[in-house]
Coordinates of C-alpha atoms in Angstrom, one line a residue:
X136 CA 15.4 48.0 -11.3
X137 CA 16.4 44.5 -12.2
X138 CA 13.5 42.3 -13.4
X139 CA 15.7 39.2 -13.8
X140 CA 16.2 38.7 -10.1
X141 CA 15.8 35.0 -9.1
X142 CA 13.0 34.0 -6.9
X143 CA 15.1 31.3 -5.2
X144 CA 18.8 31.1 -4.6
X145 CA 20.7 28.0 -5.7
X146 CA 20.8 26.8 -2.0
X147 CA 17.1 27.2 -1.6
X148 CA 16.4 25.3 -4.8
X149 CA 18.8 22.5 -3.7
X150 CA 17.0 22.4 -0.3
X151 CA 13.5 22.1 -2.0
X152 CA 14.8 19.3 -4.4
X153 CA 16.3 17.5 -1.4
X154 CA 13.1 17.7 0.6
X155 CA 10.9 16.3 -2.3
X156 CA 13.5 13.6 -3.0
X157 CA 13.3 12.6 0.7
X158 CA 9.5 12.7 0.6
X159 CA 9.4 10.5 -2.5
X160 CA 11.9 8.0 -1.0
X161 CA 9.8 7.8 2.2
X162 CA 6.6 7.2 0.2
X163 CA 8.2 4.5 -1.9
X164 CA 9.6 2.8 1.2
X165 CA 6.3 2.9 2.9
X166 CA 4.1 1.5 0.1
X167 CA 6.5 -0.9 -1.5
X168 CA 8.3 -2.4 1.5
X169 CA 7.5 -6.1 2.0
X170 CA 5.4 -7.1 5.0
X171 CA 6.7 -10.2 6.8
X172 CA 4.9 -12.4 9.3
X173 CA 6.3 -15.2 11.4
X174 CA 5.0 -18.2 9.5
X175 CA 6.7 -19.8 6.5
X176 CA 3.3 -21.0 5.1
X177 CA 0.9 -18.6 3.4
X178 CA -1.8 -17.2 5.6
X179 CA -5.3 -18.1 4.4
X180 CA -7.8 -15.2 4.5
X181 CA -11.5 -15.6 3.7
X182 CA -13.3 -12.6 2.3
X183 CA -17.1 -13.0 2.4
X184 CA -19.3 -11.6 -0.4
X185 CA -20.1 -8.0 0.3
X186 CA -17.3 -7.5 2.8
X187 CA -16.2 -3.9 3.3
X188 CA -12.7 -2.6 3.0
X189 CA -12.6 -2.0 6.7
X190 CA -13.5 -5.6 7.5
X191 CA -10.8 -6.9 5.1
X192 CA -8.2 -4.6 6.6
X193 CA -9.2 -5.6 10.1
X194 CA -8.9 -9.3 9.1
X195 CA -5.5 -8.8 7.5
X196 CA -4.3 -6.8 10.6
X197 CA -5.6 -9.4 13.1
X198 CA -3.8 -12.1 11.2
X199 CA -0.5 -10.1 11.3
X200 CA -0.3 -9.9 7.5
X201 CA 0.0 -6.1 7.7
X202 CA 1.4 -3.9 10.4
X203 CA -0.5 -0.7 9.7
X204 CA -4.1 -0.4 8.8
X205 CA -3.9 3.2 7.6
X206 CA -1.3 2.5 4.9
X207 CA -3.4 -0.3 3.4
X208 CA -6.5 1.9 3.4
X209 CA -4.5 4.7 1.7
X210 CA -3.2 2.3 -0.9
X211 CA -6.7 0.8 -1.5
X212 CA -8.0 4.4 -1.9
X213 CA -5.3 5.3 -4.4
X214 CA -6.2 2.1 -6.4
X215 CA -9.9 2.7 -6.1
X216 CA -10.2 -0.7 -4.5
X217 CA -12.9 0.1 -2.0
X218 CA -15.5 -1.7 -4.1
X219 CA -13.3 -3.8 -6.3
X220 CA -12.1 -6.4 -3.8
X221 CA -13.1 -9.9 -4.9
X222 CA -14.7 -12.2 -2.3
X223 CA -13.2 -15.7 -1.8
X224 CA -10.4 -17.4 0.0
X225 CA -6.9 -16.2 -0.6
X226 CA -3.4 -17.6 0.3
X227 CA -1.4 -14.5 1.3
X228 CA 2.3 -15.2 0.7
X229 CA 4.9 -13.8 3.1
X230 CA 6.6 -10.6 2.0
X231 CA 4.0 -8.8 0.0
X232 CA 4.1 -5.0 0.0
X233 CA 0.9 -3.0 0.5
X234 CA 0.7 -2.3 -3.2
X235 CA 1.1 -6.0 -4.1
X236 CA -1.5 -7.0 -1.5
X237 CA -4.1 -4.6 -2.9
X238 CA -3.4 -5.9 -6.4
X239 CA -3.8 -9.4 -5.2
X240 CA -7.2 -8.6 -3.7
X241 CA -8.5 -6.8 -6.8
X242 CA -6.8 -8.6 -9.6
X243 CA -5.9 -11.9 -8.2
X244 CA -7.8 -15.1 -8.4
X245 CA -9.0 -16.5 -5.1
X246 CA -8.7 -20.2 -4.3
X247 CA -11.3 -22.5 -5.8
X248 CA -14.4 -22.9 -3.8
X249 CA -15.3 -26.4 -2.9
X250 CA -19.0 -27.1 -2.7

């Protein structure tokens, strides 16, 4: 009895590596691809104090800043941003990825408030 028998053949290992490489490429493309909208000017989004993640995502989606609500929600979940989004008025530049957008909303500085 041969105890050194391989669990996977070389072809099976190559198939598994190829599958995970494809999956990684798909995830990177999904979360890091820029989102473009039709305007050359930044879109101004107001986030009121106490706004929920869902209301922020709905606002971004209705203003055509993002094309998919679920991807932004997943990105925010991965960042733990559900409660970290800062209120204020933001200029959202064209071409931000989902990751860059979440970072802007949790680390960025909103526009100055005029009283």
